Coordinates of C-alpha atoms in Angstrom, one line a residue:
Chain A
X1 CA 23.4 19.8 12.7
X2 CA 25.3 21.1 9.7
X3 CA 28.0 18.4 10.2
X4 CA 25.3 15.7 10.5
X5 CA 23.7 17.0 7.3
X6 CA 27.0 16.9 5.4
X7 CA 27.9 13.4 6.8
X8 CA 24.4 12.1 5.8
X9 CA 24.8 13.6 2.2
X10 CA 28.3 12.1 1.8
X11 CA 27.1 8.7 3.0
X12 CA 24.1 8.8 0.5
X13 CA 26.4 9.8 -2.4
X14 CA 28.9 7.0 -1.5
X15 CA 26.0 4.5 -1.3
X16 CA 24.6 5.6 -4.7
X17 CA 28.1 5.4 -6.3
X18 CA 28.8 1.9 -4.9
X19 CA 25.4 0.7 -6.0
X20 CA 25.9 2.2 -9.5
X21 CA 29.3 0.5 -9.8
X22 CA 27.8 -2.9 -8.8
X23 CA 24.9 -2.4 -11.3
X24 CA 27.3 -1.5 -14.1
X25 CA 29.5 -4.5 -13.2
X26 CA 26.6 -6.9 -13.4
X27 CA 25.6 -5.6 -16.8
X28 CA 29.2 -5.8 -18.1
X29 CA 29.5 -9.4 -16.8
X30 CA 26.1 -10.4 -18.3
X31 CA 27.0 -9.0 -21.8
X32 CA 30.6 -10.2 -21.9
X33 CA 29.6 -13.9 -21.5
X34 CA 31.2 -14.3 -18.1
X35 CA 27.9 -15.7 -16.7
X36 CA 27.0 -19.2 -17.9
X37 CA 23.5 -19.6 -19.3
X38 CA 22.5 -21.5 -16.2
X39 CA 23.8 -18.8 -13.9
X40 CA 22.1 -16.2 -16.1
X41 CA 18.8 -18.1 -15.7
X42 CA 19.1 -18.3 -11.9
X43 CA 19.9 -14.5 -11.7
X44 CA 17.0 -13.8 -14.0
X45 CA 14.6 -15.7 -11.7
X46 CA 16.1 -13.9 -8.7
X47 CA 15.5 -10.5 -10.3
X48 CA 11.9 -11.3 -11.4
X49 CA 10.9 -13.0 -8.1
X50 CA 12.4 -10.1 -6.2
X51 CA 10.4 -7.7 -8.3
X52 CA 7.2 -9.5 -7.6
X53 CA 8.0 -9.8 -3.9
X54 CA 9.1 -6.1 -3.5
X55 CA 5.7 -5.1 -5.0
X56 CA 3.7 -7.5 -2.9
X57 CA 5.7 -6.3 0.2
X58 CA 4.7 -2.7 -0.6
X59 CA 1.0 -3.8 -0.4
X60 CA 1.1 -6.2 2.5
X61 CA 4.1 -4.8 4.4
X62 CA 3.2 -1.1 4.2
X63 CA -0.3 -0.5 2.8
X64 CA -1.9 -3.3 4.9
X65 CA -3.4 -5.0 1.9
X66 CA -2.7 -8.7 2.0
X67 CA -3.5 -9.9 -1.5
X68 CA -3.7 -13.5 -2.6
X69 CA -4.5 -12.5 -6.2
X70 CA -1.2 -11.0 -7.6
X71 CA -1.2 -13.9 -10.1
X72 CA -3.9 -11.9 -11.8
X73 CA -1.3 -9.2 -12.7
X74 CA 1.3 -11.8 -13.8
X75 CA -1.2 -13.8 -16.0
X76 CA -2.7 -10.7 -17.5
X77 CA 0.7 -9.2 -18.3
X78 CA 1.8 -12.5 -19.9
X79 CA -1.2 -12.4 -22.1
X80 CA -0.7 -8.7 -22.9
X81 CA 2.8 -9.6 -23.9
X82 CA 1.7 -12.5 -26.1
X83 CA -1.0 -10.5 -27.8
X84 CA 1.1 -7.4 -28.4
X85 CA 4.1 -9.4 -29.7
X86 CA 2.5 -12.3 -31.5
X87 CA -0.8 -11.0 -32.6
X88 CA 0.2 -7.4 -33.4
X89 CA 3.9 -7.7 -34.0
X90 CA 5.1 -5.1 -31.5
X91 CA 8.4 -5.2 -29.7
X92 CA 9.4 -5.8 -26.1
X93 CA 9.2 -2.2 -24.9
X94 CA 5.6 -1.8 -26.2
X95 CA 4.7 -5.2 -24.6
X96 CA 6.2 -4.1 -21.3
X97 CA 4.4 -0.8 -21.3
X98 CA 1.0 -2.3 -22.3
X99 CA 1.4 -5.1 -19.8
X100 CA 2.1 -2.7 -17.1
X101 CA -0.7 -0.4 -18.0
X102 CA -3.3 -3.1 -18.4
X103 CA -2.4 -4.4 -14.9
X104 CA -2.6 -0.8 -13.5
X105 CA -6.1 -0.5 -14.9
X106 CA -7.0 -3.9 -13.5
X107 CA -5.7 -2.6 -10.1
X108 CA -7.9 0.5 -10.3
X109 CA -11.0 -1.6 -11.1
X110 CA -10.2 -4.1 -8.3
X111 CA -9.5 -1.3 -5.9
X112 CA -12.9 0.3 -6.3
X113 CA -14.6 -3.2 -6.1
X114 CA -12.6 -4.8 -3.3
X115 CA -11.0 -2.2 -1.1
X116 CA -13.9 -1.7 1.2
X117 CA -13.1 -5.2 2.5
X118 CA -10.4 -5.7 5.1
X119 CA -8.0 -8.4 6.1
X120 CA -8.8 -12.0 5.0
X121 CA -11.9 -10.8 3.1
X122 CA -9.8 -8.7 0.8
X123 CA -7.2 -11.5 0.4
X124 CA -9.8 -14.0 -0.6
X125 CA -11.6 -11.5 -2.9
X126 CA -8.4 -10.9 -4.8
X127 CA -7.9 -14.6 -5.1
X128 CA -11.4 -15.0 -6.5
X129 CA -10.9 -12.2 -8.9
X130 CA -7.7 -13.9 -10.2
X131 CA -9.6 -17.2 -10.6
X132 CA -12.4 -15.4 -12.5
X133 CA -9.8 -14.0 -14.9
X134 CA -8.3 -17.5 -15.3
X135 CA -11.8 -18.8 -16.3
X136 CA -12.4 -15.9 -18.6
X137 CA -9.1 -16.5 -20.4
X138 CA -9.7 -20.3 -20.6
X139 CA -12.9 -19.5 -22.6
X140 CA -11.8 -16.5 -24.7
X141 CA -11.3 -17.4 -28.3
X142 CA -9.1 -14.3 -29.0
X143 CA -6.4 -15.7 -26.7
X144 CA -6.8 -19.3 -28.0
X145 CA -8.8 -20.4 -25.0
X146 CA -7.1 -23.1 -22.8
X147 CA -4.5 -23.9 -25.5
X148 CA -2.6 -20.7 -24.5
X149 CA -0.4 -18.5 -26.7
X150 CA 3.3 -18.4 -27.6
X151 CA 5.3 -15.2 -27.5
X152 CA 6.8 -14.5 -30.9
X153 CA 9.3 -11.6 -31.1
X154 CA 11.6 -11.0 -34.1
X155 CA 14.5 -11.2 -33.4
X156 CA 14.0 -13.0 -30.1
X157 CA 16.0 -11.4 -27.3
X158 CA 19.1 -13.2 -26.0
X159 CA 19.3 -14.5 -22.4
X160 CA 21.6 -11.6 -21.6
X161 CA 19.1 -9.1 -23.0
X162 CA 16.2 -10.6 -21.0
X163 CA 18.4 -10.7 -17.9
X164 CA 19.3 -7.0 -18.5
X165 CA 15.5 -6.2 -18.6
X166 CA 14.8 -8.2 -15.5
X167 CA 17.6 -6.6 -13.6
X168 CA 16.5 -3.1 -14.7
X169 CA 12.9 -3.9 -13.7
X170 CA 14.1 -5.1 -10.2
X171 CA 16.2 -1.9 -9.8
X172 CA 13.2 0.3 -10.8
X173 CA 10.9 -1.6 -8.3
X174 CA 13.4 -1.0 -5.5
X175 CA 13.9 2.7 -6.4
X176 CA 10.1 3.3 -6.8
X177 CA 9.3 1.8 -3.4
X178 CA 12.2 3.6 -1.7
X179 CA 11.1 7.0 -3.1
X180 CA 7.5 6.3 -2.3
X181 CA 8.3 5.5 1.3
X182 CA 10.6 8.5 1.6
X183 CA 7.7 10.7 0.5
X184 CA 5.0 12.2 2.6
X185 CA 2.7 9.4 1.3
X186 CA 5.2 6.9 2.6
X187 CA 5.1 8.5 6.0
X188 CA 1.4 8.0 6.0
X189 CA 1.8 4.4 4.8
X190 CA 4.0 3.6 7.8
X191 CA 1.4 5.0 10.1
X192 CA -1.4 3.1 8.3
X193 CA 0.6 -0.1 8.6
X194 CA 0.5 0.3 12.4
X195 CA -3.1 1.5 12.9
X196 CA -5.2 2.5 9.9
X197 CA -8.1 4.0 12.0
X198 CA -5.7 6.1 14.1
X199 CA -3.9 7.2 10.9
X200 CA -7.2 8.2 9.3
X201 CA -8.1 10.3 12.3
X202 CA -5.0 12.4 11.9
X203 CA -5.6 13.0 8.2
X204 CA -4.0 10.1 6.3
X205 CA -6.1 9.3 3.2
X206 CA -6.3 5.6 3.6
X207 CA -8.1 4.8 0.4
X208 CA -5.9 7.1 -1.7
X209 CA -2.7 5.7 -0.3
X210 CA -3.8 2.2 -0.7
X211 CA -5.0 2.9 -4.3
X212 CA -1.7 4.4 -5.1
X213 CA 0.2 1.3 -3.7
X214 CA -2.1 -1.1 -5.5
X215 CA -1.7 0.7 -8.9
X216 CA 2.1 0.9 -8.5
X217 CA 2.1 -2.8 -7.6
X218 CA -0.1 -3.7 -10.5
X219 CA 2.0 -1.7 -13.0
X220 CA 5.4 -3.0 -11.9
X221 CA 4.2 -6.6 -11.3
X222 CA 2.8 -6.4 -14.8
X223 CA 6.1 -5.2 -16.3
X224 CA 8.0 -8.0 -14.5
X225 CA 5.3 -10.5 -15.6
X226 CA 5.9 -9.5 -19.3
X227 CA 9.6 -10.1 -18.8
X228 CA 8.9 -13.4 -17.1
X229 CA 6.8 -14.6 -20.1
X230 CA 9.3 -13.3 -22.6
X231 CA 11.8 -15.6 -20.9
X232 CA 9.3 -18.5 -20.8
X233 CA 8.1 -18.1 -24.4
X234 CA 4.5 -19.1 -23.9
X235 CA 1.5 -18.7 -21.6
X236 CA -1.4 -20.8 -20.6
X237 CA -4.3 -19.7 -18.4
X238 CA -3.7 -22.5 -15.9
X239 CA -0.1 -21.4 -15.4
X240 CA -0.4 -17.7 -15.8
X241 CA -3.2 -17.2 -13.3
X242 CA -2.1 -20.0 -10.9
X243 CA -2.2 -19.3 -7.1
X244 CA 1.4 -20.8 -7.1
X245 CA 2.8 -17.4 -8.1
X246 CA 1.4 -15.8 -5.0
X247 CA 2.4 -18.7 -2.7
X248 CA 5.9 -18.3 -3.9
X249 CA 5.8 -14.5 -3.4
X250 CA 4.4 -14.9 0.1
X251 CA 7.0 -17.5 1.0
X252 CA 9.8 -15.1 -0.3
X253 CA 8.5 -12.1 1.7
X254 CA 7.8 -14.0 4.9
X255 CA 11.2 -15.6 5.1
X256 CA 13.0 -12.4 4.0
X257 CA 11.1 -10.1 6.3
X258 CA 7.7 -8.4 5.6
X259 CA 7.8 -4.6 5.8
X260 CA 11.5 -4.4 5.3
X261 CA 13.3 -3.1 2.2
X262 CA 15.8 -5.9 1.8
X263 CA 13.7 -8.8 3.0
X264 CA 12.0 -9.6 -0.3
X265 CA 15.4 -9.5 -2.1
X266 CA 17.0 -11.9 0.4
X267 CA 13.9 -14.1 0.2
X268 CA 14.0 -14.2 -3.6
X269 CA 17.7 -15.3 -3.5
X270 CA 17.0 -18.0 -0.9
X271 CA 13.9 -19.3 -2.7
X272 CA 15.5 -19.4 -6.1
X273 CA 18.7 -21.2 -4.8
X274 CA 16.6 -23.6 -2.7
X275 CA 14.4 -24.3 -5.7
X276 CA 17.5 -25.0 -7.9
X277 CA 18.9 -27.4 -5.3
X278 CA 15.6 -29.2 -4.7
X279 CA 14.9 -29.6 -8.4
X280 CA 17.1 -32.7 -8.2
X281 CA 14.7 -34.2 -5.7
X282 CA 11.4 -34.1 -7.5
X283 CA 8.3 -34.2 -5.2
X284 CA 10.2 -32.9 -2.2
X285 CA 10.4 -29.3 -3.2
X286 CA 7.2 -28.0 -1.6
X287 CA 7.7 -30.2 1.5
X288 CA 11.1 -28.7 2.1
X289 CA 10.0 -25.1 1.3
X290 CA 7.1 -25.6 3.7
X291 CA 9.4 -26.8 6.5
X292 CA 11.8 -23.8 5.9
X293 CA 8.8 -21.4 6.0
X294 CA 7.6 -22.9 9.3
X295 CA 11.0 -22.9 10.9
X296 CA 11.6 -19.2 9.9
X297 CA 8.2 -18.1 11.1
X298 CA 8.7 -19.8 14.5
X299 CA 12.4 -18.9 15.1
X300 CA 12.5 -15.5 13.3
X301 CA 8.9 -14.2 13.3
X302 CA 9.9 -11.0 11.5
X303 CA 11.7 -12.8 8.8
X304 CA 15.5 -13.0 8.5
X305 CA 16.2 -9.4 7.7
X306 CA 13.4 -8.1 10.0
X307 CA 14.8 -10.1 12.9
X308 CA 18.4 -9.1 12.2
X309 CA 17.4 -5.5 12.0
X310 CA 15.6 -5.7 15.3
X311 CA 18.4 -7.6 17.0
X312 CA 21.3 -5.4 15.9
X313 CA 19.4 -2.1 15.6
X314 CA 20.1 -1.2 12.0
X315 CA 17.9 -0.7 9.0
X316 CA 18.8 -1.4 5.4
X317 CA 17.6 1.4 3.1
X318 CA 16.2 3.1 6.1
X319 CA 13.3 5.6 5.5
X320 CA 13.4 6.8 9.1
X321 CA 13.0 10.5 9.7
X322 CA 15.5 12.0 12.2
X323 CA 14.3 14.9 14.2
X324 CA 17.4 17.0 13.6
X325 CA 18.5 16.8 10.0
Chain B
X1 CA -20.2 32.8 22.2
X2 CA -20.3 31.2 18.7
X3 CA -20.9 27.5 18.4
X4 CA -18.1 25.5 16.8
X5 CA -19.9 22.2 16.8
X6 CA -23.6 21.1 16.8
X7 CA -24.9 17.6 17.1
X8 CA -28.5 17.5 15.8
X9 CA -30.6 14.5 16.7
X10 CA -27.8 12.0 15.8
X11 CA -28.4 8.3 15.8
X12 CA -25.6 5.8 15.2
X13 CA -23.7 2.7 16.2
X14 CA -21.8 -0.3 14.9
X15 CA -23.7 -2.3 12.3
X16 CA -27.1 -3.2 13.7
X17 CA -26.1 -2.2 17.2
X18 CA -27.5 1.3 17.8
X19 CA -25.6 3.2 20.4
X20 CA -26.4 6.9 19.9
X21 CA -30.1 7.8 20.2
X22 CA -31.2 11.3 19.2
X23 CA -28.1 12.9 20.6
X24 CA -28.1 16.7 20.4
X25 CA -25.7 19.2 21.9
X26 CA -23.6 22.2 21.0
X27 CA -20.0 23.2 21.8
X28 CA -19.0 26.8 22.1
X29 CA -15.8 28.1 20.5
X30 CA -13.0 28.2 23.1
X31 CA -14.7 26.2 25.8
X32 CA -13.7 22.9 27.5
X33 CA -16.8 20.7 27.5
X34 CA -16.6 17.7 29.8
X35 CA -18.5 14.6 29.0
X36 CA -19.4 12.1 31.6
X37 CA -21.7 9.0 31.8
X38 CA -21.7 5.4 32.7
X39 CA -19.7 2.9 30.8
X40 CA -21.4 1.9 27.5
X41 CA -23.5 5.1 27.3
X42 CA -21.9 6.1 24.0
X43 CA -19.3 8.7 24.9
X44 CA -16.5 7.2 22.7
X45 CA -19.1 6.3 20.0
X46 CA -20.0 10.0 19.9
X47 CA -16.3 10.8 19.3
X48 CA -16.2 8.1 16.6
X49 CA -19.2 9.7 14.9
X50 CA -17.6 13.1 15.3
X51 CA -14.3 12.1 13.6
X52 CA -16.0 10.0 10.9
X53 CA -15.1 6.5 12.0
X54 CA -18.8 5.7 12.0
X55 CA -21.5 7.3 9.9
X56 CA -24.7 8.4 11.7
X57 CA -27.8 6.7 10.5
X58 CA -29.8 9.8 11.3
X59 CA -29.3 13.4 12.3
X60 CA -26.6 16.0 11.4
X61 CA -23.1 17.0 12.6
X62 CA -22.3 20.6 11.9
X63 CA -18.7 21.8 12.4
X64 CA -17.8 25.5 11.8
X65 CA -21.2 25.9 10.0
X66 CA -20.6 23.0 7.6
X67 CA -22.5 19.8 7.6
X68 CA -19.8 17.1 8.0
X69 CA -22.1 14.1 8.5
X70 CA -20.8 12.4 5.4
X71 CA -17.3 13.8 5.3
X72 CA -14.5 11.2 5.5
X73 CA -12.4 10.8 8.7
X74 CA -9.2 12.1 7.0
X75 CA -11.0 15.2 5.6
X76 CA -12.5 16.0 9.1
X77 CA -8.9 15.9 10.5
X78 CA -7.9 18.4 7.9
X79 CA -10.9 20.5 8.7
X80 CA -9.6 20.9 12.2
X81 CA -10.8 18.0 14.4
X82 CA -8.1 16.3 16.4
X83 CA -8.7 13.3 18.6
X84 CA -7.0 11.2 21.2
X85 CA -7.9 7.6 22.0
X86 CA -9.0 6.1 25.4
X87 CA -6.5 3.3 25.0
X88 CA -3.4 5.0 23.4
X89 CA -2.8 3.9 19.8
X90 CA 0.7 5.1 19.0
X91 CA 2.3 4.1 15.7
X92 CA 4.6 1.7 17.4
X93 CA 6.9 1.1 14.4
X94 CA 7.7 4.8 14.3
X95 CA 9.6 7.1 16.6
X96 CA 7.8 9.7 18.8
X97 CA 8.9 12.4 16.4
X98 CA 7.6 10.6 13.3
X99 CA 4.3 10.0 15.1
X100 CA 3.8 13.8 15.4
X101 CA 5.4 14.5 12.0
X102 CA 2.9 12.3 10.2
X103 CA 0.1 14.3 11.8
X104 CA 1.7 17.6 10.8
X105 CA 2.1 16.5 7.2
X106 CA -1.2 14.8 6.7
X107 CA -3.6 16.5 9.1
X108 CA -2.2 20.0 8.9
X109 CA -1.3 19.6 5.2
X110 CA 2.4 20.7 5.8
X111 CA 5.4 19.6 3.8
X112 CA 7.9 17.5 5.7
X113 CA 10.3 20.5 5.7
X114 CA 7.7 22.8 7.3
X115 CA 6.3 20.0 9.5
X116 CA 9.6 19.3 11.3
X117 CA 9.9 22.5 13.4
X118 CA 6.1 22.3 14.1
X119 CA 6.5 18.7 15.3
X120 CA 9.4 19.7 17.5
X121 CA 7.5 22.6 19.0
X122 CA 4.6 20.3 19.9
X123 CA 6.9 17.8 21.4
X124 CA 8.3 20.6 23.7
X125 CA 4.8 21.7 24.6
X126 CA 3.7 18.2 25.5
X127 CA 7.0 17.3 27.4
X128 CA 8.1 14.7 24.9
X129 CA 11.0 16.5 23.3
X130 CA 13.7 14.6 25.1
X131 CA 12.1 11.3 24.0
X132 CA 11.6 12.2 20.4
X133 CA 13.9 9.5 18.9
X134 CA 12.5 6.7 21.1
X135 CA 10.2 4.2 19.4
X136 CA 6.6 5.0 20.3
X137 CA 6.0 1.4 21.5
X138 CA 8.6 1.9 24.2
X139 CA 6.8 4.8 26.0
X140 CA 5.2 4.6 29.4
X141 CA 1.4 5.1 29.8
X142 CA 1.7 8.8 30.7
X143 CA 4.0 9.4 27.7
X144 CA 1.7 7.5 25.4
X145 CA -1.1 9.7 26.5
X146 CA 1.1 12.8 26.0
X147 CA 1.8 11.4 22.5
X148 CA -1.9 11.0 21.8
X149 CA -2.3 14.7 22.6
X150 CA 0.8 15.7 20.7
X151 CA -0.3 13.8 17.6
X152 CA -3.8 15.4 17.8
X153 CA -2.2 18.8 18.1
X154 CA 0.0 18.0 15.0
X155 CA -3.2 18.1 12.9
X156 CA -3.5 21.8 13.9
X157 CA -7.0 21.3 15.2
X158 CA -9.6 23.9 16.3
X159 CA -11.5 21.2 18.1
X160 CA -9.6 18.8 20.3
X161 CA -11.3 15.6 21.5
X162 CA -9.7 14.0 24.6
X163 CA -10.9 10.5 25.5
X164 CA -10.1 9.7 29.1
X165 CA -6.5 11.0 29.0
X166 CA -6.4 11.0 32.9
X167 CA -7.6 7.4 33.3
X168 CA -5.0 5.1 34.8
X169 CA -2.7 7.9 35.9
X170 CA -1.6 8.7 39.5
X171 CA -2.7 11.9 41.1
X172 CA 0.5 13.9 40.2
X173 CA 0.2 12.8 36.6
X174 CA -3.5 13.8 36.5
X175 CA -2.4 17.2 37.8
X176 CA 0.1 17.5 34.9
X177 CA -2.7 16.6 32.4
X178 CA -5.0 19.2 33.9
X179 CA -2.3 21.9 33.6
X180 CA -1.6 20.8 30.0
X181 CA -5.3 21.1 29.1
X182 CA -5.5 24.5 30.8
X183 CA -2.5 25.6 28.6
X184 CA -4.3 24.3 25.5
X185 CA -7.5 26.2 26.4
X186 CA -5.4 29.3 26.9
X187 CA -3.9 28.8 23.5
X188 CA -7.4 29.0 22.0
X189 CA -8.3 25.3 21.4
X190 CA -11.9 24.2 21.9
X191 CA -11.9 20.9 23.8
X192 CA -14.3 18.1 24.4
X193 CA -13.0 15.9 27.2
X194 CA -14.5 12.6 28.2
X195 CA -13.5 11.7 31.7
X196 CA -14.6 9.6 34.7
X197 CA -12.5 11.5 37.2
X198 CA -15.1 13.8 38.7
X199 CA -12.5 16.1 40.2
X200 CA -11.0 16.7 36.8
X201 CA -14.4 17.6 35.4
X202 CA -15.0 20.1 38.2
X203 CA -11.6 21.7 38.0
X204 CA -10.8 21.8 34.3
X205 CA -14.1 22.2 32.3
X206 CA -16.4 25.1 31.6
X207 CA -19.5 23.0 31.1
X208 CA -20.3 19.3 31.5
X209 CA -22.6 17.0 29.6
X210 CA -23.9 13.8 31.1
X211 CA -24.8 11.1 28.6
X212 CA -27.0 8.1 29.3
X213 CA -28.2 5.4 26.8
X214 CA -26.6 7.2 23.9
X215 CA -28.3 10.5 24.4
X216 CA -27.7 13.8 26.2
X217 CA -29.2 13.7 29.7
X218 CA -28.1 17.0 31.1
X219 CA -25.7 19.8 30.1
X220 CA -24.7 22.8 32.1
X221 CA -22.2 24.2 34.7
X222 CA -19.9 21.4 36.0
X223 CA -21.0 21.5 39.7
X224 CA -24.6 21.9 38.8
X225 CA -24.5 18.9 36.5
X226 CA -22.4 16.6 38.8
X227 CA -24.6 17.4 41.8
X228 CA -28.0 17.0 40.0
X229 CA -30.2 14.3 41.2
X230 CA -30.7 12.7 37.8
X231 CA -27.0 12.5 37.1
X232 CA -26.1 11.0 40.5
X233 CA -28.8 8.4 39.9
X234 CA -27.8 7.5 36.4
X235 CA -24.1 8.0 36.5
X236 CA -23.1 7.3 40.1
X237 CA -25.8 4.8 40.8
X238 CA -26.9 6.7 43.9
X239 CA -30.6 6.7 44.5
X240 CA -32.4 9.3 46.6
X241 CA -33.9 7.7 49.8
X242 CA -36.8 10.2 50.0

């Protein structure tokens, strides 16, 4: 058992060192101009979509909360960013913090209002809440109603700086989810995912665990949303609160593998690259993405990573508890 | 003997469908109370009301002197009520060990570090130690039933609710279950055991309650209850010719 412990610790240290080297390398490459602006844009999108997807996966894949309303966090964060930077003249860090906090507060409010519902009722209720927010922002003079707002920051961050933020946000999302699932709460989440009633009857606090996941999801989706709108430069209610965001996120998680650590990341890479290629064939994008989703669901029902893990008996970033450690 | 649990005139059900009607009974500390009754009479609903999956519309449930009628399911588990399900509900995406560990951590309030040896001890007691690293979804029916008991024990319960743990098992396996329950009783657990196997009720329980139409029909010594005229009529469908 002592040998196993030592081997496990060594393996963890090696993994952390390798990941740290890769992260450092990516940052060096980004800031030394090795990445072209087009490549930087693609990587930025991968990081942000992966962040959104990792958070949605935490809710749907572990907490059993299938939300169709995560665009509420993205839109709200975009507006928080525009208001903090343009209206009040604050910098990026304050915008990210406020964007995250506003979304976390929204998550708490929605949790108490909606979490008594289950399954599709919850999903539809979150969608309705997002639509209600969209309507409110379309008619709110302070945020320029339907005309939207531009994000003004002085000096405006370079592409490399925005990418660095997005990459950092993605890493934070991955680490937070990993640590959460490694905790006692995470053990309960995995039980809840399989059978919420049975989990409740052995002491798992379903509401508390779901609330925690929803708030974490709201906060980090909000931070990623702020970075997304810093990169875009402007926000409109129709775009910020569009269901399209959630459709993209669901596509990414489903093809990557719901309830897996690496699925949302692979899904984000596939989605972003497919989108880039299909941009040349305007009008066909959604058709091809739809076909890809159907094929993956039929052939690999647990997503690409989920099916591979099942087939070859491995688990990326495994949170499994061994009996003798 | 002190009462550990009291049902006082409990009504309850699912939505508008009322299953339990004025159900009243008491459970003594350290006893094995068998519960019998025809299908649909409310035995499992009584368990659901007891662990907090449904809230009674009337009446009170008193556990260890405290009114728990409005207490949430997870808090009841932490107070010492452990339950198995009629159709085993293992967490299939987790190993056998993890299934029990989650109960030790959340139900018994242990840290993972403290929960590990406890989970292993329970797995040994329930005969699942050798299968601890197997995914719970791959277990046989008997092992799934063992896991149900192991998981309930992981919550460190004072009151253990067994819902038809002998159903669907062959005779030898039923014998193993009876022995296991006898060991649990000897270890000091109070047990309520729903079962249709009459022989089990006669061999393994201290008292038996017969339920009918969501209420307590008769409660007493096992043989006395099982041989009573009213129980044979309601439960076994045997009518007296006289």
